[in-house]
């Protein structure tokens, strides 16, 4: 288990329990107590937890793992989902992408598609995004026209949110919106934990002819605080093979085209 993967696991456990002792974390992570102490000390420096005499507790801020610590979760599934999503986009399309680990993978898949790279002079694809990390990766691709919204950057997701983001999005027209979310429920639709992110993501969805949701199985059948789009607004859901079968059937019954990859 690599360092970042170990940190992610430790923060996930802490998020569930609120506090953890060094010995307990050592057993769960299958590493030495000395390694756990070093990990806790480093995460405390980054303000992601608070060290106690024998372990750690959650920091006083709202608990939401920064994007860089989420990348180890369901990594293989996210790559398969991203590949399937990127394959749906024809050359010349205008695509809206929000922030998140899965959509970041989608951006990489699009950026490295051979048919786009060999497009020749001109624009092979236009990406409109409110995620500054995605814009950073795509800006070096001469065949991708990258449009970035304004807004206030959220440090946990690298997404730009607020009135400046929605104002730009209201002035564009998209062929596709590829959105990563925290939850997909047959009744409540697609949602995320933060209302600011949901507002910007909703604006992307509203400007697109076709909405594609990319979400691994851990997000399916769950609810989150702020709705991004209603179930009838979702054209396609791309998830992995571990998605609950009953929930998938309910989504299909609502008219969603579901791909389990």
Coordinates of C-alpha atoms in Angstrom, one line a residue:
X1 CA 0.0 0.0 0.0
X2 CA 1.5 3.3 -1.1
X3 CA 1.7 6.4 1.1
X4 CA -1.2 8.3 -0.5
X5 CA -3.4 5.2 -0.5
X6 CA -2.6 4.6 3.2
X7 CA -3.4 8.3 4.0
X8 CA -6.7 8.0 2.1
X9 CA -7.6 4.8 4.0
X10 CA -6.7 6.4 7.3
X11 CA -8.7 9.5 6.6
X12 CA -11.7 7.4 5.5
X13 CA -11.6 5.5 8.8
X14 CA -11.3 8.7 10.7
X15 CA -14.2 10.2 8.8
X16 CA -16.4 7.2 9.8
X17 CA -15.4 7.0 13.4
X18 CA -14.4 10.5 14.4
X19 CA -11.3 9.4 16.3
X20 CA -8.9 6.5 16.2
X21 CA -6.0 5.2 18.3
X22 CA -2.5 4.5 16.9
X23 CA -2.7 0.8 17.7
X24 CA -6.1 0.4 16.2
X25 CA -5.0 2.1 13.0
X26 CA -1.9 0.0 12.8
X27 CA -4.0 -3.2 12.8
X28 CA -6.5 -1.9 10.2
X29 CA -3.8 -0.6 7.9
X30 CA -1.4 -3.6 8.5
X31 CA 1.5 -1.3 9.1
X32 CA 3.7 -0.5 12.1
X33 CA 2.7 1.9 14.9
X34 CA 5.7 4.0 14.0
X35 CA 4.4 4.4 10.4
X36 CA 0.9 5.3 11.7
X37 CA 2.4 8.0 13.9
X38 CA 4.4 9.5 11.0
X39 CA 1.3 9.5 8.8
X40 CA -0.8 11.1 11.5
X41 CA 1.9 13.8 12.1
X42 CA 2.0 14.6 8.4
X43 CA -1.7 14.8 8.0
X44 CA -2.0 17.0 11.1
X45 CA 0.5 19.4 9.4
X46 CA -1.9 19.6 6.4
X47 CA -4.8 20.3 8.8
X48 CA -6.6 17.1 7.8
X49 CA -6.7 15.7 11.4
X50 CA -5.8 16.7 15.0
X51 CA -3.3 14.6 16.9
X52 CA -4.2 13.4 20.3
X53 CA -2.0 11.8 22.9
X54 CA -2.6 8.3 21.6
X55 CA -4.1 8.8 18.1
X56 CA -6.1 11.4 16.2
X57 CA -9.5 13.0 15.9
X58 CA -11.2 14.9 13.0
X59 CA -10.2 18.4 12.5
X60 CA -12.7 21.1 13.2
X61 CA -13.4 21.8 9.5
X62 CA -16.1 20.0 7.5
X63 CA -14.9 16.6 6.5
X64 CA -14.4 16.2 2.8
X65 CA -11.2 14.6 1.5
X66 CA -9.2 16.7 -0.9
X67 CA -9.1 15.4 -4.4
X68 CA -5.5 14.3 -4.3
X69 CA -6.4 11.8 -1.5
X70 CA -9.4 10.4 -3.4
X71 CA -7.5 9.1 -6.4
X72 CA -6.8 5.7 -4.9
X73 CA -10.4 4.9 -4.4
X74 CA -11.9 2.6 -7.0
X75 CA -9.0 3.5 -9.3
X76 CA -9.4 0.6 -11.8
X77 CA -13.2 1.1 -12.0
X78 CA -12.8 4.8 -12.6
X79 CA -10.4 4.3 -15.4
X80 CA -12.8 1.9 -17.1
X81 CA -15.7 4.3 -16.7
X82 CA -13.6 7.1 -18.0
X83 CA -12.6 5.2 -21.1
X84 CA -16.2 4.3 -21.8
X85 CA -17.3 7.9 -21.4
X86 CA -14.6 9.3 -23.6
X87 CA -15.5 6.8 -26.3
X88 CA -19.0 8.3 -26.6
X89 CA -17.7 11.7 -27.6
X90 CA -17.3 12.3 -31.4
X91 CA -14.6 14.6 -32.8
X92 CA -15.8 18.2 -33.0
X93 CA -18.1 18.0 -30.0
X94 CA -18.4 20.6 -27.3
X95 CA -18.2 18.9 -23.9
X96 CA -18.8 20.2 -20.3
X97 CA -16.7 18.6 -17.6
X98 CA -17.0 19.2 -13.9
X99 CA -14.4 18.4 -11.3
X100 CA -13.6 15.1 -9.6
X101 CA -11.5 12.1 -9.8
X102 CA -13.6 10.3 -12.4
X103 CA -14.0 13.3 -14.7
X104 CA -10.3 14.0 -14.4
X105 CA -9.8 10.5 -15.8
X106 CA -12.3 11.3 -18.6
X107 CA -10.3 14.4 -19.5
X108 CA -7.1 12.3 -19.7
X109 CA -8.8 9.8 -21.9
X110 CA -10.1 12.5 -24.2
X111 CA -6.7 14.2 -24.3
X112 CA -4.9 11.1 -25.4
X113 CA -7.4 9.8 -28.0
X114 CA -5.4 9.1 -31.2
X115 CA -8.2 10.3 -33.5
X116 CA -8.3 13.6 -31.8
X117 CA -4.5 14.0 -31.6
X118 CA -4.2 13.3 -35.3
X119 CA -7.0 15.7 -36.2
X120 CA -4.6 18.0 -37.9
X121 CA -4.8 21.8 -37.7
X122 CA -7.8 23.4 -35.9
X123 CA -9.9 22.3 -32.9
X124 CA -10.7 18.6 -32.6
X125 CA -12.7 19.0 -29.3
X126 CA -13.9 21.9 -27.1
X127 CA -13.9 21.3 -23.4
X128 CA -15.8 23.7 -21.1
X129 CA -14.8 23.1 -17.5
X130 CA -15.0 24.6 -14.0
X131 CA -12.2 22.4 -12.8
X132 CA -8.8 24.1 -12.7
X133 CA -6.8 20.8 -12.6
X134 CA -8.6 19.6 -15.7
X135 CA -8.0 22.9 -17.5
X136 CA -4.3 22.7 -16.5
X137 CA -3.9 19.2 -18.1
X138 CA -5.9 20.1 -21.3
X139 CA -4.3 23.5 -22.0
X140 CA -1.1 22.0 -23.4
X141 CA -3.1 20.0 -26.0
X142 CA -3.2 22.2 -29.1
X143 CA -6.1 20.3 -30.7
X144 CA -8.3 20.8 -27.6
X145 CA -10.0 24.2 -27.1
X146 CA -10.2 24.7 -23.4
X147 CA -12.7 27.1 -21.9
X148 CA -12.6 27.8 -18.2
X149 CA -15.3 29.4 -16.1
X150 CA -14.6 32.0 -13.5
X151 CA -15.5 31.5 -9.9
X152 CA -14.1 30.8 -6.5
X153 CA -11.9 27.7 -6.3
X154 CA -12.9 24.9 -3.8
X155 CA -9.6 23.5 -2.4
X156 CA -11.1 20.0 -2.0
X157 CA -12.2 19.5 -5.6
X158 CA -10.4 22.2 -7.6
X159 CA -13.8 23.3 -8.9
X160 CA -14.7 26.9 -9.5
X161 CA -18.1 27.8 -8.1
X162 CA -20.4 30.7 -7.5
X163 CA -22.1 33.4 -9.6
X164 CA -19.0 33.9 -11.9
X165 CA -19.0 30.2 -12.8
X166 CA -22.8 30.1 -13.6
X167 CA -22.7 33.3 -15.5
X168 CA -20.1 31.9 -18.0
X169 CA -22.0 28.6 -18.3
X170 CA -25.3 30.4 -19.0
X171 CA -23.7 31.9 -22.1
X172 CA -22.5 28.6 -23.8
X173 CA -24.1 25.7 -25.6
X174 CA -22.8 22.1 -25.0
X175 CA -23.3 18.9 -26.9
X176 CA -22.5 16.8 -23.9
X177 CA -22.1 17.2 -20.2
X178 CA -20.0 14.6 -18.4
X179 CA -20.5 14.9 -14.7
X180 CA -19.0 13.2 -11.7
X181 CA -21.3 13.2 -8.6
X182 CA -21.4 11.9 -5.1
X183 CA -24.7 10.0 -5.4
X184 CA -27.1 8.7 -7.9
X185 CA -30.6 7.7 -6.7
X186 CA -33.6 6.5 -8.8
X187 CA -35.9 8.9 -6.9
X188 CA -33.6 11.9 -6.2
X189 CA -31.4 11.9 -9.2
X190 CA -27.7 12.9 -9.2
X191 CA -26.4 14.9 -6.3
X192 CA -23.3 16.1 -4.5
X193 CA -22.4 17.0 -1.0
X194 CA -21.7 20.7 -1.5
X195 CA -24.4 23.1 -2.7
X196 CA -21.9 25.4 -4.4
X197 CA -20.5 22.6 -6.5
X198 CA -24.1 21.4 -7.3
X199 CA -25.0 24.9 -8.6
X200 CA -22.2 25.0 -11.0
X201 CA -22.7 21.4 -12.1
X202 CA -26.4 22.0 -12.6
X203 CA -25.5 24.9 -14.9
X204 CA -23.4 22.6 -17.0
X205 CA -26.2 20.0 -17.2
X206 CA -28.7 22.6 -18.2
X207 CA -26.6 23.8 -21.2
X208 CA -26.1 20.3 -22.6
X209 CA -28.1 18.3 -25.2
X210 CA -27.1 15.1 -23.4
X211 CA -26.1 14.5 -19.8
X212 CA -23.7 11.6 -19.0
X213 CA -23.2 10.8 -15.4
X214 CA -20.0 8.9 -14.5
X215 CA -20.0 7.3 -11.0
X216 CA -18.5 4.1 -9.6
X217 CA -20.7 1.6 -7.8
X218 CA -20.1 3.1 -4.4
X219 CA -22.2 6.1 -5.5
X220 CA -25.2 4.2 -6.9
X221 CA -28.3 4.0 -4.8
X222 CA -27.1 6.8 -2.5
X223 CA -28.4 10.2 -1.7
X224 CA -26.4 13.4 -1.2
X225 CA -27.4 16.9 0.1
X226 CA -27.6 19.0 -3.1
X227 CA -29.2 17.9 -6.3
X228 CA -27.3 18.3 -9.6
X229 CA -30.0 17.0 -11.9
X230 CA -33.3 15.1 -11.7
X231 CA -33.4 11.5 -12.9
X232 CA -35.3 12.3 -16.1
X233 CA -32.5 14.7 -17.1
X234 CA -29.9 12.0 -17.1
X235 CA -29.5 10.4 -20.5
X236 CA -26.6 8.0 -19.7
X237 CA -25.1 6.6 -16.5
X238 CA -21.7 4.9 -16.7
X239 CA -20.8 2.9 -13.7
X240 CA -19.0 -0.4 -12.9
X241 CA -20.1 -4.0 -12.6
X242 CA -20.5 -3.9 -8.8
X243 CA -23.5 -1.5 -9.1
X244 CA -26.5 -2.9 -7.2
X245 CA -28.6 -4.7 -9.8
X246 CA -32.0 -3.6 -8.3
X247 CA -31.0 0.0 -8.4
X248 CA -29.7 -0.3 -12.0
X249 CA -33.1 -1.8 -13.0
X250 CA -34.9 1.1 -11.4
X251 CA -32.7 3.6 -13.2
X252 CA -33.4 1.9 -16.5
X253 CA -37.1 2.0 -15.8
X254 CA -36.8 5.7 -15.5
X255 CA -35.3 5.9 -19.0
X256 CA -31.6 6.1 -18.1
X257 CA -29.3 4.2 -20.4
X258 CA -27.0 2.4 -18.0
X259 CA -23.6 1.0 -18.9
X260 CA -21.8 -1.2 -16.3
X261 CA -18.2 -1.5 -17.4

